Amino acid sequence: MGSLSEMLCGNYKNLGELSEILELLASTIDDVSRRCFEFLQQNESDDITTLGAYCGRTLLEASCIALVGRITPYRLLLLKRYQEQPSYDLGIRHKISIEWKGDILPKSNITKDQLWNKIDDKAFTSPLLSDYMWDIYWIPAFKRLLDDTENENHAYLSDLAKIPPDGICQNIRKEAEELYSSLSKGIHQEFIIPHGVAYDAITVQNLLQRTVVLITRLALISHYIPTASASIDKVKLLQYLANIEQREVS
């Protein structure tokens, strides 16, 4: 396993069916992140304008789904059991399938003053980056991460420390939404102009670097959520982080 998949999927051994899911996601993350890092390290590549966006979006989706599995495993375990049924049809759209808007990003946002005044049933299966998940899981974990690593010398941690806790939700969610949209446009045949015009190598490299930064930030914070599965200790976490930083600049 690579450092990025280790950070995102954690120590997933001995977790029953969840181990199988995280192992599969880790394999996908390894495959596409290897190509993403190759693209980041090459100024010229014949494939970057056609494959870069695909690799980036796959990395973004697989990483976020792995975090869903570690934080709210019921969602993926339910999906796994459903897909294992003999009647599962690949040719139709299933309501239980993972959706970017609905499982990762919320379909609508809630203002701070509305958060705890009235809770409807949609909040019971809250998306990974929803307002409730931020208030309950991400913001407290973000504060623990900053407290525990304030003396560590890592660019990722220094950049994170510049974001106020009350702004981390908006910062990450906005970036996730922008990256998903931009990478998706590079996959779907939305443009009838050559890919190299709208998605030249520099543009794609920028999107890939931003994707790596985003999912690394989420991975770092996730290991400070006390109830998350497969968490790893600080020593390993910082070693994986150093490896990722080195691969970005090498």
Short mmCIF file of C-alpha atoms in Angstrom, two decimals:
data_model
loop_
_atom_site.label_atom_id
_atom_site.label_comp_id
_atom_site.label_asym_id
_atom_site.label_seq_id
_atom_site.Cartn_x
_atom_site.Cartn_y
_atom_site.Cartn_z
CA MET A 1 0.00 0.00 0.00
CA GLY A 2 1.07 3.56 -0.67
CA SER A 3 1.21 6.32 1.93
CA LEU A 4 -1.93 8.02 0.63
CA SER A 5 -4.08 4.88 0.78
CA GLU A 6 -2.62 4.07 4.21
CA MET A 7 -3.68 7.50 5.48
CA LEU A 8 -7.14 7.32 3.97
CA CYS A 9 -8.02 3.70 4.72
CA GLY A 10 -5.99 3.33 7.90
CA ASN A 11 -5.26 0.07 9.69
CA TYR A 12 -8.29 -1.76 8.35
CA LYS A 13 -7.31 -5.33 9.25
CA ASN A 14 -9.64 -7.43 11.42
CA LEU A 15 -12.74 -5.34 10.73
CA GLY A 16 -14.77 -8.07 9.07
CA GLU A 17 -16.64 -7.01 5.95
CA LEU A 18 -15.43 -3.45 6.37
CA SER A 19 -11.86 -4.71 5.86
CA GLU A 20 -12.85 -6.11 2.47
CA ILE A 21 -14.36 -2.79 1.41
CA LEU A 22 -11.41 -0.70 2.59
CA GLU A 23 -8.93 -3.09 1.00
CA LEU A 24 -10.66 -2.71 -2.36
CA LEU A 25 -10.75 1.08 -2.02
CA ALA A 26 -7.09 1.14 -0.96
CA SER A 27 -6.17 -0.77 -4.11
CA THR A 28 -8.04 1.75 -6.27
CA ILE A 29 -6.45 4.69 -4.44
CA ASP A 30 -2.99 3.15 -4.94
CA ASP A 31 -3.54 2.65 -8.66
CA VAL A 32 -4.84 6.12 -9.47
CA SER A 33 -2.67 8.05 -7.00
CA ARG A 34 0.44 6.47 -8.53
CA ARG A 35 -0.60 7.87 -11.89
CA CYS A 36 -1.55 11.23 -10.38
CA PHE A 37 1.90 11.60 -8.81
CA GLU A 38 3.47 10.68 -12.13
CA PHE A 39 1.50 13.44 -13.81
CA LEU A 40 2.54 15.91 -11.11
CA GLN A 41 6.20 15.11 -11.63
CA GLN A 42 6.16 15.38 -15.44
CA ASN A 43 6.06 18.69 -17.27
CA GLU A 44 5.06 16.94 -20.48
CA SER A 45 2.96 13.81 -20.83
CA ASP A 46 0.98 12.48 -23.76
CA ASP A 47 -1.71 11.17 -21.41
CA ILE A 48 -2.21 13.97 -18.89
CA THR A 49 -4.80 15.94 -20.87
CA THR A 50 -6.92 12.85 -21.57
CA LEU A 51 -6.37 10.74 -18.44
CA GLY A 52 -5.44 13.27 -15.77
CA ALA A 53 -8.97 14.38 -14.95
CA TYR A 54 -10.21 10.79 -14.85
CA CYS A 55 -7.46 9.78 -12.41
CA GLY A 56 -8.10 12.87 -10.28
CA ARG A 57 -11.83 12.37 -9.97
CA THR A 58 -11.46 8.66 -9.29
CA LEU A 59 -8.95 9.48 -6.56
CA LEU A 60 -11.28 12.09 -5.07
CA GLU A 61 -14.31 9.79 -5.07
CA ALA A 62 -12.53 6.67 -3.80
CA SER A 63 -10.85 8.66 -1.02
CA CYS A 64 -14.12 10.19 0.20
CA ILE A 65 -15.91 6.83 0.04
CA ALA A 66 -13.11 5.29 2.14
CA LEU A 67 -13.65 8.03 4.74
CA VAL A 68 -17.39 7.31 4.71
CA GLY A 69 -16.53 3.68 5.43
CA ARG A 70 -14.30 4.55 8.36
CA ILE A 71 -16.61 7.13 9.93
CA THR A 72 -20.08 5.76 9.12
CA PRO A 73 -19.42 2.14 8.04
CA TYR A 74 -23.09 1.16 8.03
CA ARG A 75 -23.56 3.05 4.74
CA LEU A 76 -20.98 0.97 2.85
CA LEU A 77 -21.82 -2.31 4.56
CA LEU A 78 -25.43 -1.86 3.49
CA LEU A 79 -24.37 -1.14 -0.09
CA LYS A 80 -22.01 -4.14 -0.15
CA ARG A 81 -24.73 -6.55 0.96
CA TYR A 82 -27.13 -5.13 -1.61
CA GLN A 83 -24.62 -5.46 -4.46
CA GLU A 84 -23.88 -9.07 -3.50
CA GLN A 85 -27.47 -10.15 -4.20
CA PRO A 86 -27.97 -12.32 -7.32
CA SER A 87 -30.72 -9.95 -8.42
CA TYR A 88 -28.40 -6.92 -8.49
CA ASP A 89 -28.70 -5.41 -11.97
CA LEU A 90 -25.73 -3.52 -13.41
CA GLY A 91 -27.91 -2.02 -16.10
CA ILE A 92 -30.11 0.16 -13.91
CA ARG A 93 -29.60 3.05 -11.51
CA HIS A 94 -30.05 2.01 -7.88
CA LYS A 95 -31.26 4.48 -5.26
CA ILE A 96 -28.88 2.92 -2.73
CA SER A 97 -25.79 3.75 -4.83
CA ILE A 98 -23.22 6.25 -3.55
CA GLU A 99 -23.88 9.75 -4.86
CA TRP A 100 -21.56 12.75 -4.65
CA LYS A 101 -24.43 15.05 -3.73
CA GLY A 102 -26.12 13.11 -0.99
CA ASP A 103 -23.34 10.92 0.44
CA ILE A 104 -20.28 13.17 0.26
CA LEU A 105 -21.66 16.69 -0.07
CA PRO A 106 -25.07 17.65 1.32
CA LYS A 107 -27.82 18.46 -1.13
CA SER A 108 -28.41 21.67 0.81
CA ASN A 109 -26.55 23.51 3.55
CA ILE A 110 -27.83 24.54 6.98
CA THR A 111 -27.02 27.82 8.66
CA LYS A 112 -25.38 27.73 12.07
CA ASP A 113 -28.45 29.10 13.85
CA GLN A 114 -30.64 26.40 12.26
CA LEU A 115 -28.31 23.50 13.02
CA TRP A 116 -29.75 22.35 16.34
CA ASN A 117 -33.11 24.12 16.36
CA LYS A 118 -34.87 21.63 14.15
CA ILE A 119 -33.61 18.28 12.91
CA ASP A 120 -35.45 16.42 10.16
CA ASP A 121 -35.06 12.78 9.20
CA LYS A 122 -32.58 13.59 6.42
CA ALA A 123 -29.99 14.45 9.08
CA PHE A 124 -30.03 10.87 10.40
CA THR A 125 -28.01 9.63 7.40
CA SER A 126 -25.87 12.71 7.06
CA PRO A 127 -23.35 13.02 4.18
CA LEU A 128 -19.62 12.93 4.90
CA LEU A 129 -19.20 16.71 4.64
CA SER A 130 -22.60 17.78 5.93
CA ASP A 131 -23.09 20.45 8.57
CA TYR A 132 -23.93 17.90 11.26
CA MET A 133 -20.89 15.79 10.47
CA TRP A 134 -18.71 18.89 10.73
CA ASP A 135 -20.18 19.93 14.05
CA ILE A 136 -20.07 16.45 15.60
CA TYR A 137 -16.93 14.94 14.06
CA TRP A 138 -14.73 17.10 11.85
CA ILE A 139 -14.34 20.36 13.78
CA PRO A 140 -13.48 18.73 17.15
CA ALA A 141 -11.06 16.40 15.34
CA PHE A 142 -9.52 19.35 13.49
CA LYS A 143 -8.84 21.08 16.82
CA ARG A 144 -7.30 17.89 18.26
CA LEU A 145 -5.06 17.54 15.20
CA LEU A 146 -3.79 21.11 15.50
CA ASP A 147 -3.16 20.77 19.24
CA ASP A 148 -1.33 17.47 18.81
CA THR A 149 0.87 18.57 15.91
CA GLU A 150 1.58 22.23 16.66
CA ASN A 151 5.31 21.56 16.99
CA GLU A 152 5.61 19.39 13.88
CA ASN A 153 7.36 20.72 10.79
CA HIS A 154 5.16 19.81 7.84
CA ALA A 155 3.89 22.12 5.11
CA TYR A 156 0.46 20.47 5.11
CA LEU A 157 0.04 21.03 8.84
CA SER A 158 1.31 24.60 8.66
CA ASP A 159 -1.21 25.40 5.94
CA LEU A 160 -4.02 23.76 7.90
CA ALA A 161 -3.14 25.72 11.03
CA LYS A 162 -3.80 28.94 9.10
CA ILE A 163 -7.48 28.02 8.72
CA PRO A 164 -9.67 28.97 11.71
CA PRO A 165 -11.76 26.07 13.07
CA ASP A 166 -14.99 27.87 12.27
CA GLY A 167 -13.87 28.23 8.65
CA ILE A 168 -12.55 24.73 7.97
CA CYS A 169 -15.96 23.39 6.95
CA GLN A 170 -16.56 26.01 4.28
CA ASN A 171 -12.95 25.81 3.10
CA ILE A 172 -12.91 22.06 2.49
CA ARG A 173 -16.45 21.72 1.23
CA LYS A 174 -16.00 24.54 -1.30
CA GLU A 175 -12.78 22.98 -2.53
CA ALA A 176 -14.38 19.53 -2.82
CA GLU A 177 -17.27 20.91 -4.84
CA GLU A 178 -15.02 22.89 -7.19
CA LEU A 179 -12.64 19.99 -7.77
CA TYR A 180 -15.41 17.49 -8.46
CA SER A 181 -17.00 19.85 -10.97
CA SER A 182 -13.72 20.73 -12.71
CA LEU A 183 -12.49 17.14 -12.89
CA SER A 184 -15.87 15.93 -14.15
CA LYS A 185 -15.75 18.37 -17.05
CA GLY A 186 -12.46 16.79 -18.04
CA ILE A 187 -14.04 13.33 -18.13
CA HIS A 188 -17.34 13.89 -19.84
CA GLN A 189 -17.23 14.94 -23.46
CA GLU A 190 -18.63 18.33 -22.54
CA PHE A 191 -16.15 20.28 -24.65
CA ILE A 192 -16.10 20.11 -28.43
CA ILE A 193 -12.72 21.79 -28.45
CA PRO A 194 -9.51 19.79 -27.97
CA HIS A 195 -8.84 18.77 -24.35
CA GLY A 196 -5.46 20.43 -24.54
CA VAL A 197 -7.10 23.85 -24.89
CA ALA A 198 -9.26 23.76 -21.75
CA TYR A 199 -7.28 21.08 -19.92
CA ASP A 200 -3.66 21.73 -20.74
CA ALA A 201 -0.97 20.02 -18.67
CA ILE A 202 -0.55 22.92 -16.23
CA THR A 203 -4.30 23.13 -15.56
CA VAL A 204 -4.60 19.39 -14.96
CA GLN A 205 -1.53 19.35 -12.72
CA ASN A 206 -3.06 22.13 -10.64
CA LEU A 207 -6.31 20.17 -10.25
CA LEU A 208 -4.42 17.01 -9.29
CA GLN A 209 -2.27 18.81 -6.74
CA ARG A 210 -5.34 20.42 -5.18
CA THR A 211 -7.01 17.00 -5.04
CA VAL A 212 -4.05 15.44 -3.24
CA VAL A 213 -3.96 18.34 -0.77
CA LEU A 214 -7.69 18.08 -0.08
CA ILE A 215 -7.86 14.35 0.54
CA THR A 216 -4.66 14.44 2.60
CA ARG A 217 -6.20 17.12 4.82
CA LEU A 218 -9.33 15.04 5.30
CA ALA A 219 -7.26 11.94 6.01
CA LEU A 220 -5.19 13.75 8.62
CA ILE A 221 -8.25 15.08 10.44
CA SER A 222 -10.09 11.74 10.24
CA HIS A 223 -7.55 10.00 12.49
CA TYR A 224 -8.47 12.39 15.29
CA ILE A 225 -12.14 11.37 15.22
CA PRO A 226 -12.30 9.06 18.27
CA THR A 227 -15.07 6.86 16.89
CA ALA A 228 -13.60 6.40 13.40
CA SER A 229 -12.52 2.89 12.45
CA ALA A 230 -9.01 1.85 11.44
CA SER A 231 -7.27 4.93 12.89
CA ILE A 232 -3.47 4.98 12.96
CA ASP A 233 -1.14 6.54 15.49
CA LYS A 234 0.59 9.89 15.17
CA VAL A 235 4.03 8.47 14.35
CA LYS A 236 2.78 6.52 11.34
CA LEU A 237 0.49 9.34 10.29
CA LEU A 238 3.35 11.85 10.13
CA GLN A 239 5.59 9.37 8.30
CA TYR A 240 2.94 8.85 5.63
CA LEU A 241 2.50 12.62 5.42
CA ALA A 242 6.24 13.12 4.88
CA ASN A 243 6.16 10.52 2.10
CA ILE A 244 3.28 12.30 0.36
CA GLU A 245 5.00 15.69 0.61
CA GLN A 246 8.15 14.18 -0.85
CA ARG A 247 6.31 12.59 -3.77
CA GLU A 248 4.67 15.91 -4.66
CA VAL A 249 7.98 17.73 -5.03
CA SER A 250 10.26 14.95 -6.28
#
